[in-house]
PDB file of C-alpha atoms in Angstrom:
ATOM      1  CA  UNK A   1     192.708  64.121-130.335  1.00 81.00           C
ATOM      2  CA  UNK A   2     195.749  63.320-131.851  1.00 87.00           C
ATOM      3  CA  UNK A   3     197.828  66.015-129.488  1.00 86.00           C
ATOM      4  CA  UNK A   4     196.251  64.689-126.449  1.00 84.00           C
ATOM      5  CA  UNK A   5     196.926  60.883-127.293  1.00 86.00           C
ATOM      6  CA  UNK A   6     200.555  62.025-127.824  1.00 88.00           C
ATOM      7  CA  UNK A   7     200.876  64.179-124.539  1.00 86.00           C
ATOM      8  CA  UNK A   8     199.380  61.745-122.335  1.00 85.00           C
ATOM      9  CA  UNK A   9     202.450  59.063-124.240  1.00 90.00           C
ATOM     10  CA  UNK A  10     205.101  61.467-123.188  1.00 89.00           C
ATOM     11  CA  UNK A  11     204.396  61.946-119.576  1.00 85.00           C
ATOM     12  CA  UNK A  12     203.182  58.389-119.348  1.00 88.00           C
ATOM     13  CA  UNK A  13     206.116  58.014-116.748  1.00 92.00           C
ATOM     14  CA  UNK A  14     204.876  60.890-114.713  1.00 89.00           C
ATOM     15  CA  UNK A  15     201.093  59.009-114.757  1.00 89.00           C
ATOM     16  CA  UNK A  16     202.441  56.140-113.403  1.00 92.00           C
ATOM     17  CA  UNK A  17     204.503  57.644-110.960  1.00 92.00           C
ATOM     18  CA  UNK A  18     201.298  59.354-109.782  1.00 89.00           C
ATOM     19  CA  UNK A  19     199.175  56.491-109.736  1.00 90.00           C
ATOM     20  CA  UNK A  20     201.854  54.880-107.112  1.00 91.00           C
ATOM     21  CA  UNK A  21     202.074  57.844-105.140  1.00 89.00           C
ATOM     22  CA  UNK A  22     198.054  58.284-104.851  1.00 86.00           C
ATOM     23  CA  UNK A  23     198.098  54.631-103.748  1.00 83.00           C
ATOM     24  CA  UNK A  24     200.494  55.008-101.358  1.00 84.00           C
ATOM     25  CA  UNK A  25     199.407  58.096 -99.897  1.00 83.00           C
ATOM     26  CA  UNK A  26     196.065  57.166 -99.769  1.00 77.00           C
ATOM     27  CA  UNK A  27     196.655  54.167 -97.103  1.00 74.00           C
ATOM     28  CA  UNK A  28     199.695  55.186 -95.900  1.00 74.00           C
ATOM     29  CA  UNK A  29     197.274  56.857 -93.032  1.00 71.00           C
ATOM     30  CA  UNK A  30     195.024  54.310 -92.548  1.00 71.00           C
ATOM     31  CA  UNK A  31     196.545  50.962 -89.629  1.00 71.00           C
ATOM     32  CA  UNK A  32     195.470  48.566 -92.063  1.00 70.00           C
ATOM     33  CA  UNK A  33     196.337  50.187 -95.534  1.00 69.00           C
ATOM     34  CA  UNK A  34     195.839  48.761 -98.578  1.00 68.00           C
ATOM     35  CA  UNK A  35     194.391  45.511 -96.721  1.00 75.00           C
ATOM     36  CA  UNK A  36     191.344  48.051 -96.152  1.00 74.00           C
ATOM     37  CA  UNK A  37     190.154  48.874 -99.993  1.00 73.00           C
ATOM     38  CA  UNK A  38     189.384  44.486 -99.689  1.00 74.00           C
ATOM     39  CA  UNK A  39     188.096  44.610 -96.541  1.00 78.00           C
ATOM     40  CA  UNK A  40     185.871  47.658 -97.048  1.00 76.00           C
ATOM     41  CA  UNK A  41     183.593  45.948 -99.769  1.00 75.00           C
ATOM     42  CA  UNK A  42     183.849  42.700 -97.906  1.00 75.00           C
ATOM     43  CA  UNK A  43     182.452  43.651 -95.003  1.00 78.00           C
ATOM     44  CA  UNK A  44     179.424  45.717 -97.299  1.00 78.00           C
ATOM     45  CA  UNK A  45     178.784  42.756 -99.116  1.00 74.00           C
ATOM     46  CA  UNK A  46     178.828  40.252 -95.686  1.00 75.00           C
ATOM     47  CA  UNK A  47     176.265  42.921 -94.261  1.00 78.00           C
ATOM     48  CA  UNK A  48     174.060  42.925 -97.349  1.00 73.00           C
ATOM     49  CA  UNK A  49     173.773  39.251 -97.223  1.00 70.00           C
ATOM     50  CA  UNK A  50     172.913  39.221 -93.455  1.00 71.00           C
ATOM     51  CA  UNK A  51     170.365  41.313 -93.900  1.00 72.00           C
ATOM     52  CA  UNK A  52     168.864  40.679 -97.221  1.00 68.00           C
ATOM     53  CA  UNK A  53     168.632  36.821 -97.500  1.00 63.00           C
ATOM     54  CA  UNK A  54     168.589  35.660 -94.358  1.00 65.00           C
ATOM     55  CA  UNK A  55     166.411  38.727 -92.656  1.00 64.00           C
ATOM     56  CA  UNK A  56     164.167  39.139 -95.591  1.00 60.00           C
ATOM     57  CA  UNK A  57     164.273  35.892 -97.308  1.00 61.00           C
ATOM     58  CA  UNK A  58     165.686  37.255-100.671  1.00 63.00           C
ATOM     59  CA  UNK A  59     166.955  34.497-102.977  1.00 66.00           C
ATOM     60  CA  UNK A  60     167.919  34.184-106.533  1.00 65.00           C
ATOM     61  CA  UNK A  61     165.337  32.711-108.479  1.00 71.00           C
ATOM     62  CA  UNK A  62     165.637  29.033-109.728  1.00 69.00           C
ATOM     63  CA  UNK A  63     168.802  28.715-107.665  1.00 69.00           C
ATOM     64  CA  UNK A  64     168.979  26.699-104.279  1.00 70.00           C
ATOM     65  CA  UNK A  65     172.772  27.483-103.320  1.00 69.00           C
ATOM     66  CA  UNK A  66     172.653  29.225 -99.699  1.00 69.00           C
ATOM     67  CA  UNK A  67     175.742  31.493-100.935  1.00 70.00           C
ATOM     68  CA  UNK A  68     174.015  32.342-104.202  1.00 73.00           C
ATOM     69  CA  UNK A  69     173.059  35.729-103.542  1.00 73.00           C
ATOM     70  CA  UNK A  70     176.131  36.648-101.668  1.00 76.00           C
ATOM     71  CA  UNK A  71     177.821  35.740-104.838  1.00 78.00           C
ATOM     72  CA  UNK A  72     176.002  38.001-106.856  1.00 78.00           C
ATOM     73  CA  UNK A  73     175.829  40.903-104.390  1.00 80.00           C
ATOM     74  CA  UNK A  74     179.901  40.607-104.167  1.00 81.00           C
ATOM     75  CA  UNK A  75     179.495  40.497-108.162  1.00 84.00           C
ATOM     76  CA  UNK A  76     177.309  44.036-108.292  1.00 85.00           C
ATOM     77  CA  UNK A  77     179.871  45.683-105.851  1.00 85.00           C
ATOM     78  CA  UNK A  78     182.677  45.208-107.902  1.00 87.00           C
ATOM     79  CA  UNK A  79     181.787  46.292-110.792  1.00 88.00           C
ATOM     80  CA  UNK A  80     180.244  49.509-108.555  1.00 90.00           C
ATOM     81  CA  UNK A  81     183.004  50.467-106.610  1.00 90.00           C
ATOM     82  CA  UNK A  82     184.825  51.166-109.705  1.00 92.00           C
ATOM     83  CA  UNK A  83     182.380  53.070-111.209  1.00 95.00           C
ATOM     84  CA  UNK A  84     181.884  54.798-107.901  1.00 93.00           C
ATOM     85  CA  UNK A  85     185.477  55.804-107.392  1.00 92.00           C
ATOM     86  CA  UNK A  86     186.593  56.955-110.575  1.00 94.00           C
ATOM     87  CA  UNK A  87     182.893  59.071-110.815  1.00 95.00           C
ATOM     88  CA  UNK A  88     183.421  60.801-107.113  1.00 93.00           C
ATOM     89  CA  UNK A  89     186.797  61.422-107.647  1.00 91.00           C
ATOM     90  CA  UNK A  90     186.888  62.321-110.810  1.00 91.00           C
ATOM     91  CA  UNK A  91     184.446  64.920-110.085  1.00 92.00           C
ATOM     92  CA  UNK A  92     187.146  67.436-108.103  1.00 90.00           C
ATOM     93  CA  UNK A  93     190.295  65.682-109.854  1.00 91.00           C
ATOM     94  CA  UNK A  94     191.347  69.660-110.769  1.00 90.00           C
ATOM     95  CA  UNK A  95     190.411  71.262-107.472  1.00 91.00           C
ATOM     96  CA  UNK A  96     191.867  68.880-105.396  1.00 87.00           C
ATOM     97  CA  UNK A  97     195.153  69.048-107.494  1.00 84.00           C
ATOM     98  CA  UNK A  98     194.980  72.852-107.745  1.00 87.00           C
ATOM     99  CA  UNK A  99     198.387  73.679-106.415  1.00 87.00           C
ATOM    100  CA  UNK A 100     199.826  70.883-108.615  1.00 86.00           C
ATOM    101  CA  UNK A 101     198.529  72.257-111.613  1.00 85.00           C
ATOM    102  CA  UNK A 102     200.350  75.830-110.624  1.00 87.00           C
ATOM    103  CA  UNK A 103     203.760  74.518-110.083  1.00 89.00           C
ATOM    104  CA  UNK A 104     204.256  71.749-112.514  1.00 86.00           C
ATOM    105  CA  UNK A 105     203.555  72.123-116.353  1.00 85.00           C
ATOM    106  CA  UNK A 106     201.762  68.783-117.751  1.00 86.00           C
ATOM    107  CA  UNK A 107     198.892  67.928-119.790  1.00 85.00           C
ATOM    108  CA  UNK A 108     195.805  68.065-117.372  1.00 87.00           C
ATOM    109  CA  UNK A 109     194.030  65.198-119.114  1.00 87.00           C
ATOM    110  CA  UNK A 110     196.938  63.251-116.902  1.00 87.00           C
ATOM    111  CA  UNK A 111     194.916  63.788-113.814  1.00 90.00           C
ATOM    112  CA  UNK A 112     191.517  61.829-114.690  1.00 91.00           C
ATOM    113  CA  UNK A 113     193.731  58.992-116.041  1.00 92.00           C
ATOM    114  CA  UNK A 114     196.023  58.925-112.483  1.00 92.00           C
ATOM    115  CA  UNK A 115     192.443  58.649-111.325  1.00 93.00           C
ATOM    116  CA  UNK A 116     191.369  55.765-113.420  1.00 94.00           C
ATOM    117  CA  UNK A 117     194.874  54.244-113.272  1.00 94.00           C
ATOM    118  CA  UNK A 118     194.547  54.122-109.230  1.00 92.00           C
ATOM    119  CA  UNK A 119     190.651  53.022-109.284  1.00 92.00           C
ATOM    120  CA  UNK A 120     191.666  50.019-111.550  1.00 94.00           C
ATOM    121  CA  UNK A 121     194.667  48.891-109.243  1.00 91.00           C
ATOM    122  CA  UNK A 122     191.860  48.672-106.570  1.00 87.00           C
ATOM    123  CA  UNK A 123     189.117  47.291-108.747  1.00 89.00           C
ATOM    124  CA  UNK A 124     192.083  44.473-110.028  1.00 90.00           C
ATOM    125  CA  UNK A 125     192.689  43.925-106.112  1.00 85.00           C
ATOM    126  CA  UNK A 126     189.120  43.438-105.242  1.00 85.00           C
ATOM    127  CA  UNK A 127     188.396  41.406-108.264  1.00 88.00           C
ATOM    128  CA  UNK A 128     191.244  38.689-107.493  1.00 86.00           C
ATOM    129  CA  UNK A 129     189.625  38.700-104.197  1.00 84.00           C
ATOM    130  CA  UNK A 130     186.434  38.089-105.242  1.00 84.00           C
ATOM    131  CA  UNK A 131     187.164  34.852-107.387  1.00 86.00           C
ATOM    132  CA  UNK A 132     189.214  33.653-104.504  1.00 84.00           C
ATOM    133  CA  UNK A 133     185.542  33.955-102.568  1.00 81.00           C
ATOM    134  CA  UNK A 134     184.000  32.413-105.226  1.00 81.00           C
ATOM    135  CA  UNK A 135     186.686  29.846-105.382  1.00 84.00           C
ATOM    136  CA  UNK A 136     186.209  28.974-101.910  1.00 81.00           C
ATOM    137  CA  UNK A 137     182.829  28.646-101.797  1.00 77.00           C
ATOM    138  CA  UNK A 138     183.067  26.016-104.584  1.00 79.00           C
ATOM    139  CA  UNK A 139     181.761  28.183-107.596  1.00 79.00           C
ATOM    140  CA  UNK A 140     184.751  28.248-109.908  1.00 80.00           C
ATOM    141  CA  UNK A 141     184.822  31.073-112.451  1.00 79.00           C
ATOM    142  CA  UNK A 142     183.467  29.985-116.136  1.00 82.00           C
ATOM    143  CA  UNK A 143     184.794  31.326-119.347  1.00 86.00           C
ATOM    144  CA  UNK A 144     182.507  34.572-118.973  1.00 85.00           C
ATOM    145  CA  UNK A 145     184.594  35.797-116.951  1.00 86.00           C
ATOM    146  CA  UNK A 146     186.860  36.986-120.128  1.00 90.00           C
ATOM    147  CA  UNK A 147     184.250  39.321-120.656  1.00 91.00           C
ATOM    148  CA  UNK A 148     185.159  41.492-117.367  1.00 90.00           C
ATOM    149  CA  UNK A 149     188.091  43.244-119.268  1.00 91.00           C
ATOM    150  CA  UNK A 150     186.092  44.273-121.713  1.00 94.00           C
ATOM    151  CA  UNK A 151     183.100  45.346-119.123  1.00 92.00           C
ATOM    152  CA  UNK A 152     185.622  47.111-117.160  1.00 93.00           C
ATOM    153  CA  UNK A 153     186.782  49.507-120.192  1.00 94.00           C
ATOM    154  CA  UNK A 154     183.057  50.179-120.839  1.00 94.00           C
ATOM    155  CA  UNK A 155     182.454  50.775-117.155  1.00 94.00           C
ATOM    156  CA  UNK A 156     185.160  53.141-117.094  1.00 94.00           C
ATOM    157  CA  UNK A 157     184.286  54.908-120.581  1.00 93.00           C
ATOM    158  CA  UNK A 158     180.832  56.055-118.485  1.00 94.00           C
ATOM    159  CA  UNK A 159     182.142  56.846-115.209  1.00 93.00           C
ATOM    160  CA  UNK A 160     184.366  58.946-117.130  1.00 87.00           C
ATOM    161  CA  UNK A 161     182.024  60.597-119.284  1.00 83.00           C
TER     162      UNK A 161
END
């Protein structure tokens, strides 16, 4: 354990390096780039609520606010499209980088954590996103919401695992 913690502090440089270049590469395609890792969830979470509380009626119980379960569906989405990304791409992290791992000599526990580095840069993106949604719509965060560092490493640990 101790070996790996050391590796992964000497090519730390090469991890972050990585984690920009995944980023980059990963919206450099797309016309609206990174605007489209917001916008994706968004638009989930604005279909969700169309359908759910206004088509079926669902609400959140003892609570009369008419954004309420928007709010909690945009809630549940962050917290699962981080676990969702790291899981599905951590899943072919070494087949995907295949011809990396022949030409350049590094520890490979460098991959999952270019993986988790670049699913937290979105996660961080989407969550400032989210409170300035929640902001808007006149439900300011509370102090619970020191706890989503925390809930973050422990979503993480298990997407990892």
């Amino acid at each position: 354990m101790k070996e790996m913690l050391v590796a992964i502090w000497r090519y730390r440089f090469f991890v972050l390096s990585s984690i920009r270049n995944d980023l980059r590469s990963r919206f450099a395609r797309s016309k609206l780039g990174a605007a489209w890792m917001i916008l994706q969830p968004l638009a989930q979470v604005a279909i969700y609520s169309l359908v759910l509380s206004r088509i079926m009626a669902a609400k959140l119980p003892g609570i009369d606010s008419r954004y309420a379960y928007s709010l909690y569906l945009l809630s549940g989405m962050v917290a699962w499209s981080l676990f969702a990304e790291i899981t599905s791409r951590s899943l072919t992290v070494f087949v995907d980088n295949g011809s990396m791992l022949k030409k350049i000599v590094f520890p490979r526990v460098c991959l999952p954590l270019i993986v988790v580095g670049s699913a937290l840069v979105n996660n961080l993106l989407l969550f400032v996103v989210t409170i300035i949604v929640f902001a808007i719509l006149g439900q300011m965060p509370s102090a619970q919401v020191l706890w989503v560092p925390v809930l973050m490493l422990c979503t993480v640990a298990f997407s990892l695992g």
